[in-house]
Short mmCIF file of C-alpha atoms in Angstrom, two decimals:
data_model
loop_
_atom_site.label_atom_id
_atom_site.label_comp_id
_atom_site.label_asym_id
_atom_site.label_seq_id
_atom_site.Cartn_x
_atom_site.Cartn_y
_atom_site.Cartn_z
CA MET G 1 60.35 -4.93 -25.64
CA LYS G 2 59.38 -8.35 -26.93
CA LEU G 3 56.29 -9.91 -28.52
CA THR G 4 55.72 -13.58 -29.38
CA MET G 5 52.62 -14.81 -31.19
CA ASN G 6 51.30 -17.49 -33.51
CA ALA G 7 52.80 -17.10 -36.98
CA GLU G 8 49.54 -17.68 -38.89
CA LYS G 9 47.69 -15.09 -36.82
CA LEU G 10 50.46 -12.52 -37.33
CA LYS G 11 50.57 -13.31 -41.06
CA ASP G 12 46.84 -12.67 -41.35
CA MET G 13 47.05 -9.38 -39.48
CA VAL G 14 50.02 -8.15 -41.50
CA SER G 15 48.48 -9.16 -44.85
CA ARG G 16 45.37 -7.13 -43.99
CA SER G 17 47.33 -4.21 -42.56
CA VAL G 18 49.49 -3.82 -45.65
CA LYS G 19 46.33 -3.00 -47.66
CA GLY G 20 46.42 0.40 -45.97
CA VAL G 21 49.96 1.21 -47.09
CA GLY G 22 49.91 4.16 -49.52
CA ASN G 23 53.55 3.61 -50.50
CA ASN G 24 54.00 7.18 -51.70
CA LYS G 25 57.78 7.70 -51.73
CA LEU G 26 57.25 11.46 -51.34
CA ILE G 27 55.39 10.90 -48.05
CA PRO G 28 57.60 8.58 -45.96
CA ILE G 29 54.92 7.73 -43.38
CA THR G 30 52.92 5.97 -46.12
CA THR G 31 55.71 3.40 -46.49
CA LEU G 32 55.75 2.46 -42.80
CA MET G 33 53.79 0.29 -40.37
CA ALA G 34 53.35 0.87 -36.64
CA ILE G 35 53.23 -2.18 -34.34
CA GLU G 36 51.90 -1.51 -30.86
CA VAL G 37 50.89 -3.58 -27.85
CA LYS G 38 49.07 -1.65 -25.14
CA ASP G 39 47.00 -3.18 -22.35
CA ASN G 40 47.35 -6.59 -24.03
CA LYS G 41 45.92 -5.31 -27.32
CA LEU G 42 48.04 -5.62 -30.47
CA THR G 43 47.42 -2.97 -33.13
CA LEU G 44 48.99 -2.59 -36.58
CA ILE G 45 48.60 0.87 -38.16
CA THR G 46 49.13 1.87 -41.79
CA THR G 47 48.13 4.90 -43.86
CA ASP G 48 47.97 6.50 -47.30
CA ALA G 49 48.32 9.92 -45.56
CA THR G 50 44.53 10.46 -45.63
CA ASN G 51 43.01 7.20 -44.40
CA TYR G 52 44.35 5.20 -41.45
CA LEU G 53 43.86 1.45 -41.09
CA TYR G 54 44.03 -0.23 -37.66
CA ILE G 55 44.16 -4.04 -37.48
CA ILE G 56 43.55 -5.25 -33.92
CA GLU G 57 44.06 -8.44 -31.91
CA ASP G 58 42.84 -8.41 -28.32
CA LYS G 59 44.06 -10.44 -25.34
CA VAL G 60 47.66 -10.68 -26.47
CA ILE G 61 50.00 -11.93 -23.75
CA ALA G 62 52.84 -9.42 -23.91
CA ASP G 63 54.20 -6.34 -22.23
CA ASP G 64 53.64 -2.95 -23.84
CA PHE G 65 55.47 -2.80 -27.13
CA TYR G 66 55.95 -0.15 -29.82
CA VAL G 67 57.92 0.03 -33.05
CA VAL G 68 57.62 1.55 -36.52
CA VAL G 69 59.11 -0.45 -39.41
CA ASP G 70 59.34 -0.41 -43.19
CA ALA G 71 56.02 -1.98 -44.20
CA ASN G 72 57.27 -3.59 -47.40
CA THR G 73 60.26 -5.37 -45.83
CA PHE G 74 58.38 -6.46 -42.72
CA SER G 75 55.28 -7.73 -44.52
CA LYS G 76 57.26 -9.70 -47.09
CA LEU G 77 59.42 -11.30 -44.39
CA ILE G 78 56.44 -12.31 -42.23
CA SER G 79 54.58 -13.74 -45.25
CA LYS G 80 57.50 -16.09 -45.98
CA MET G 81 57.73 -17.56 -42.47
CA THR G 82 56.76 -21.24 -42.11
CA CYS G 83 57.42 -21.62 -38.37
CA GLU G 84 54.81 -21.99 -35.61
CA ASN G 85 55.58 -18.80 -33.68
CA ILE G 86 57.25 -15.49 -34.43
CA THR G 87 59.03 -13.29 -31.90
CA LEU G 88 59.54 -9.57 -32.40
CA GLU G 89 62.07 -7.78 -30.22
CA VAL G 90 62.98 -4.10 -30.36
CA ARG G 91 66.70 -3.39 -29.98
CA THR G 92 66.82 0.27 -28.90
CA ASP G 93 70.59 0.21 -28.51
CA VAL G 94 71.14 -0.33 -32.25
CA TYR G 95 67.70 0.75 -33.56
CA MET G 96 66.80 -2.66 -34.92
CA LEU G 97 63.73 -4.88 -34.91
CA GLN G 98 64.83 -8.46 -34.42
CA VAL G 99 62.48 -11.01 -35.98
CA LYS G 100 62.88 -14.62 -34.88
CA GLY G 101 61.05 -17.34 -36.75
CA ASN G 102 62.61 -19.82 -39.14
CA GLY G 103 65.78 -17.85 -38.58
CA ASN G 104 66.99 -14.62 -37.04
CA TYR G 105 66.49 -11.39 -39.00
CA LYS G 106 67.25 -7.77 -38.17
CA ILE G 107 65.30 -4.90 -39.72
CA GLU G 108 66.75 -1.41 -39.40
CA LEU G 109 64.32 1.07 -37.88
CA PRO G 110 63.53 4.38 -39.63
CA LEU G 111 64.56 7.47 -37.67
CA ASP G 112 63.22 11.02 -37.56
CA GLU G 113 65.23 14.19 -38.25
CA ASP G 114 66.58 14.09 -34.68
CA GLY G 115 67.89 10.57 -35.10
CA GLN G 116 65.18 9.04 -32.91
CA PRO G 117 62.75 6.19 -33.73
CA ILE G 118 59.65 7.47 -35.51
CA LYS G 119 56.36 7.95 -33.68
CA TYR G 120 53.41 7.08 -35.93
CA PRO G 121 50.39 9.44 -36.21
CA ASP G 122 47.28 8.13 -34.46
CA PRO G 123 44.26 10.23 -35.55
CA TYR G 124 41.71 7.82 -34.09
CA SER G 125 42.87 8.46 -30.53
CA ASN G 126 42.39 12.22 -31.08
CA LEU G 127 38.78 12.02 -32.27
CA THR G 128 36.19 13.06 -29.71
CA GLU G 129 32.43 13.57 -29.69
CA VAL G 130 31.84 11.38 -32.73
CA GLN G 131 28.26 11.06 -33.96
CA ASP G 132 26.80 7.56 -34.28
CA ALA G 133 25.75 7.18 -37.92
CA GLY G 134 24.47 3.62 -37.66
CA THR G 135 25.83 0.53 -39.39
CA ILE G 136 26.43 -0.69 -42.91
CA ASN G 137 26.77 -4.25 -44.21
CA ARG G 138 30.07 -5.49 -45.55
CA SER G 139 28.16 -7.43 -48.22
CA THR G 140 26.66 -4.14 -49.46
CA ILE G 141 30.14 -2.64 -49.74
CA GLN G 142 31.26 -5.68 -51.73
CA VAL G 143 28.40 -5.22 -54.22
CA ILE G 144 29.32 -1.53 -54.59
CA LEU G 145 32.95 -2.45 -55.30
CA GLU G 146 31.88 -5.01 -57.90
CA THR G 147 29.07 -3.13 -59.66
CA ILE G 148 29.38 0.61 -58.98
CA LYS G 149 33.16 1.07 -58.94
CA PRO G 150 33.65 0.47 -62.71
CA SER G 151 31.73 3.70 -63.41
CA LEU G 152 34.04 5.94 -61.37
CA ALA G 153 35.98 8.63 -63.22
CA THR G 154 39.70 7.88 -63.34
CA THR G 155 40.86 11.32 -64.53
CA LEU G 156 40.69 14.67 -62.76
CA GLU G 157 38.76 16.90 -65.20
CA ASN G 158 35.97 16.82 -62.60
CA PRO G 159 37.55 15.57 -59.36
CA CYS G 160 34.21 15.03 -57.61
CA TYR G 161 33.40 12.21 -60.06
CA THR G 162 36.42 10.19 -58.91
CA GLY G 163 34.46 9.46 -55.72
CA TYR G 164 31.23 7.73 -54.76
CA TYR G 165 28.17 9.86 -54.03
CA MET G 166 26.41 8.41 -50.99
CA GLY G 167 23.06 9.88 -50.06
CA ASP G 168 19.61 8.47 -50.76
CA CYS G 169 21.44 6.20 -53.19
CA VAL G 170 25.03 5.29 -54.11
CA VAL G 171 26.15 6.74 -57.46
CA ALA G 172 29.32 6.72 -59.54
CA THR G 173 29.81 8.29 -62.97
CA ASP G 174 32.54 9.32 -65.38
CA SER G 175 30.04 11.23 -67.57
CA TYR G 176 29.92 8.39 -70.14
CA LYS G 177 28.43 5.79 -67.85
CA ILE G 178 26.46 5.94 -64.62
CA ALA G 179 25.96 3.21 -62.01
CA SER G 180 23.57 3.51 -59.09
CA MET G 181 22.58 1.32 -56.17
CA ASN G 182 19.24 2.14 -54.58
CA VAL G 183 20.36 1.97 -50.95
CA LYS G 184 20.72 4.70 -48.33
CA LEU G 185 23.97 4.39 -46.36
CA LEU G 186 24.28 7.89 -44.86
CA GLU G 187 21.69 10.35 -43.60
CA GLU G 188 23.61 13.31 -44.99
CA ALA G 189 25.01 12.98 -48.52
CA LYS G 190 28.81 12.64 -48.69
CA LEU G 191 31.54 11.87 -51.23
CA ILE G 192 33.64 8.80 -50.43
CA SER G 193 37.04 8.29 -52.05
CA PRO G 194 37.69 4.96 -53.80
CA GLU G 195 40.73 4.42 -51.57
CA LEU G 196 38.58 4.65 -48.44
CA LEU G 197 35.87 2.34 -49.75
CA ASP G 198 38.45 -0.20 -50.94
CA LEU G 199 39.76 -0.40 -47.37
CA LEU G 200 36.37 -1.55 -46.09
CA ALA G 201 36.91 -4.85 -47.93
CA VAL G 202 39.62 -5.59 -45.34
CA MET G 203 36.97 -5.96 -42.64
CA ASN G 204 35.87 -9.49 -41.76
CA THR G 205 32.63 -8.73 -39.92
CA GLU G 206 29.29 -8.24 -41.71
CA LYS G 207 28.09 -5.34 -39.54
CA ILE G 208 30.32 -2.26 -39.70
CA LYS G 209 29.71 0.59 -37.27
CA VAL G 210 29.89 4.13 -38.70
CA ASP G 211 30.76 7.26 -36.69
CA ILE G 212 31.08 10.78 -38.10
CA ILE G 213 32.60 13.98 -36.77
CA ASP G 214 32.67 16.96 -39.14
CA ASN G 215 34.60 15.77 -42.21
CA ASP G 216 36.02 12.66 -40.51
CA VAL G 217 34.45 9.21 -40.64
CA VAL G 218 35.29 6.10 -38.62
CA TYR G 219 34.31 2.59 -39.68
CA SER G 220 34.82 -0.03 -36.99
CA THR G 221 34.45 -3.71 -36.15
CA PRO G 222 35.93 -5.58 -33.16
CA ASP G 223 39.20 -6.28 -35.00
CA CYS G 224 39.47 -3.38 -37.44
CA ILE G 225 39.14 0.41 -37.45
CA ILE G 226 39.35 2.68 -40.49
CA CYS G 227 39.69 6.38 -39.86
CA GLY G 228 39.22 8.49 -43.00
CA LYS G 229 37.98 11.75 -44.44
CA PHE G 230 35.12 12.57 -46.79
CA MET G 231 36.05 14.09 -50.15
CA GLU G 232 35.50 17.75 -50.92
CA GLY G 233 33.35 18.94 -53.84
CA ILE G 234 30.00 17.27 -53.25
CA GLU G 235 28.25 20.51 -54.30
CA GLU G 236 29.75 20.02 -57.78
CA PHE G 237 28.32 16.52 -58.13
CA ALA G 238 25.27 16.91 -60.41
CA ILE G 239 23.19 14.41 -58.48
CA ASP G 240 19.76 15.85 -59.44
CA ALA G 241 20.48 15.60 -63.18
CA ILE G 242 22.01 12.15 -62.72
CA VAL G 243 19.00 10.83 -60.78
CA GLU G 244 16.71 12.21 -63.50
CA LEU G 245 18.67 10.21 -66.08
CA LEU G 246 18.55 7.08 -63.91
CA ASN G 247 14.77 7.40 -63.58
CA SER G 248 14.14 8.19 -67.25
CA GLU G 249 11.75 5.93 -69.15
CA PHE G 250 12.82 3.94 -72.21
CA ASP G 251 10.48 2.79 -74.96
CA SER G 252 11.44 -0.87 -75.08
CA PHE G 253 12.94 -3.69 -73.05
CA CYS G 254 14.66 -7.01 -73.63
CA SER G 255 16.82 -9.42 -71.66
CA VAL G 256 19.66 -11.68 -72.82
CA PRO G 257 21.96 -14.23 -71.12
CA LYS G 258 24.98 -12.48 -69.59
CA ASN G 259 27.64 -15.08 -70.38
CA THR G 260 26.40 -15.57 -73.93
CA LEU G 261 26.62 -11.82 -74.56
CA LEU G 262 30.10 -11.61 -73.04
CA GLN G 263 31.34 -14.53 -75.14
CA LEU G 264 29.87 -12.93 -78.27
CA LEU G 265 31.59 -9.59 -77.52
CA ASP G 266 34.87 -11.37 -76.84
CA ARG G 267 34.74 -12.91 -80.32
CA LEU G 268 33.56 -9.72 -81.97
CA ALA G 269 36.38 -7.71 -80.40
CA LEU G 270 38.75 -9.50 -82.82
CA PHE G 271 37.01 -7.62 -85.65
CA VAL G 272 37.02 -4.14 -84.10
CA GLY G 273 39.79 -2.38 -85.99
CA PRO G 274 42.18 0.35 -84.82
CA TYR G 275 40.14 3.05 -86.62
CA ASP G 276 36.74 1.90 -85.35
CA LYS G 277 36.97 3.87 -82.07
CA ASN G 278 35.93 0.72 -80.18
CA ALA G 279 32.49 0.90 -81.81
CA VAL G 280 30.11 -2.02 -82.26
CA PHE G 281 26.48 -1.87 -83.34
CA LEU G 282 23.52 -3.19 -81.37
CA THR G 283 20.46 -3.91 -83.50
CA PHE G 284 17.30 -4.95 -81.72
CA THR G 285 15.45 -7.25 -84.12
CA PRO G 286 12.18 -9.20 -83.73
CA ASN G 287 14.20 -12.41 -83.35
CA GLY G 288 16.93 -11.27 -80.96
CA LEU G 289 19.77 -8.85 -80.28
CA GLN G 290 22.17 -8.54 -83.20
CA VAL G 291 25.69 -7.33 -82.46
CA SER G 292 28.02 -6.42 -85.32
CA SER G 293 31.35 -4.77 -86.02
CA LYS G 294 31.55 -1.44 -87.84
CA ALA G 295 32.82 -3.13 -91.00
CA ALA G 296 30.10 -5.81 -90.67
CA ASN G 297 32.78 -8.53 -90.88
CA GLY G 298 31.55 -9.94 -87.60
CA VAL G 299 27.82 -10.42 -86.90
CA GLU G 300 25.98 -12.53 -84.30
CA ILE G 301 22.43 -12.68 -82.94
CA ILE G 302 21.43 -13.68 -79.39
CA ASP G 303 17.92 -14.91 -78.66
CA TYR G 304 15.99 -12.83 -76.15
CA VAL G 305 15.13 -14.34 -72.79
CA ALA G 306 12.28 -11.81 -72.70
CA SER G 307 11.13 -8.85 -74.81
CA ASP G 308 8.53 -6.16 -74.24
CA ASN G 309 7.22 -3.41 -76.52
CA PHE G 310 9.70 -4.34 -79.25
CA THR G 311 10.95 -1.51 -81.47
CA ASP G 312 13.35 -1.67 -84.41
CA PHE G 313 16.39 0.16 -83.06
CA THR G 314 20.09 0.35 -83.93
CA CYS G 315 22.80 2.12 -81.97
CA ALA G 316 26.59 2.25 -81.67
CA ILE G 317 28.35 1.66 -78.36
CA ASP G 318 31.93 1.49 -77.09
CA ILE G 319 32.64 -2.24 -76.79
CA GLN G 320 35.13 -1.91 -73.94
CA MET G 321 32.75 0.24 -71.90
CA PHE G 322 29.86 -2.12 -72.65
CA VAL G 323 31.82 -5.20 -71.59
CA GLN G 324 33.00 -3.50 -68.40
CA GLU G 325 29.45 -2.70 -67.33
CA ILE G 326 28.07 -6.13 -68.30
CA LYS G 327 30.73 -7.78 -66.12
CA ALA G 328 29.70 -5.52 -63.24
CA ILE G 329 26.18 -6.94 -63.27
CA GLN G 330 25.81 -9.92 -60.94
CA SER G 331 22.69 -11.48 -62.45
CA ASP G 332 22.94 -14.23 -65.08
CA VAL G 333 20.51 -12.30 -67.28
CA ILE G 334 21.09 -8.76 -68.58
CA GLU G 335 18.03 -6.50 -68.66
CA ILE G 336 18.43 -3.88 -71.39
CA TYR G 337 16.17 -0.85 -71.86
CA TYR G 338 16.52 0.83 -75.26
CA GLY G 339 14.97 3.30 -77.67
CA ASP G 340 16.71 6.49 -76.52
CA GLU G 341 19.23 7.90 -79.02
CA ASN G 342 21.67 8.90 -76.27
CA ALA G 343 21.97 5.87 -73.99
CA ILE G 344 20.86 2.40 -73.00
CA LYS G 345 19.91 1.36 -69.49
CA MET G 346 20.64 -1.94 -67.75
CA LYS G 347 19.07 -3.08 -64.48
CA ASP G 348 19.80 -5.77 -61.92
CA GLY G 349 17.58 -5.59 -58.83
CA ASN G 350 18.39 -2.33 -57.08
CA ILE G 351 21.32 -1.64 -59.45
CA THR G 352 20.83 0.66 -62.44
CA ILE G 353 23.50 1.28 -65.07
CA ILE G 354 23.35 3.78 -67.93
CA VAL G 355 25.87 3.69 -70.79
CA ALA G 356 26.16 6.52 -73.30
CA LEU G 357 25.84 5.66 -76.98
CA LEU G 358 28.31 6.82 -79.61
CA GLU G 359 27.17 9.77 -81.71
CA ASP G 360 27.71 10.14 -85.45
CA ASP G 361 30.76 12.40 -85.03
CA ASP G 362 32.28 9.78 -82.71
CA MET G 363 32.11 7.32 -85.59
CA GLU G 364 33.89 9.48 -88.16
#
């Protein structure tokens, strides 16, 4: 079995395919990559044991071809090739994949418990009677990854909050901050794992087709298929209470330049001491937003771009959390809603972010 193709095309396919490698040493299949040519269609398959990524190139001139290789070794070798074409040849007599490019390389093939070459799982081929769930835009996914992802929980006290809620809106929260995008991507609310959503960034086409069958979901474009599963625990996601918080009214509003605020916080971070619990103070004054360190040895004021229903208000906020959410906002101007003793709200078009304020016992 032999396959020859343009080196740059193969490099691109392999670099995308390797994004699906879970690389969990306890689950060997997550360290491997399947390479298959069938009916002149080349497919690379990788997995994290839950989600499967298929990278596809149609109209390949080659006989049927199949091999499973170590993803790390193969991808690194292909990425370093500088030749015009690369030839892959399976040596079944010695269980080797021979790679010819700038030179001649032999990669040992992994074997199963019977000493035979491994056959890779292919869940997509086993899915039947999928339900057409419409399409989503890749650009929407990119905005979610940039603005909503920073609010995901990263610990497992409440596992449901490690995933994205997708229903009438897209929501992520770790209980200290909430980010929401007012867009409906699925008719029936589901939880999407961060690993699955990250994979969608591999797709090159703007329109992504969505198909659902029970707890399985398939995202597809002409050159890429992602076969994954929805997360369990959506009934534990307190979406009604979260939406109520997102829709809550605040007494006052102001807006400030994003980059100016980030630069200020970068300077002020030098004066946040090890016993300050990351706290800085926001004081909304008639002349602008004042930001100061706990010890008041760093103080700056930013002029408002706009202000409405001004109220004297001071609150404490975690500087790292605040910076993280400011960076997530794409607009050049940060809209801040304040006056509530528990949180501030920031908005950017159809994006809403809520950040919890520090309480008095947090400051002790």
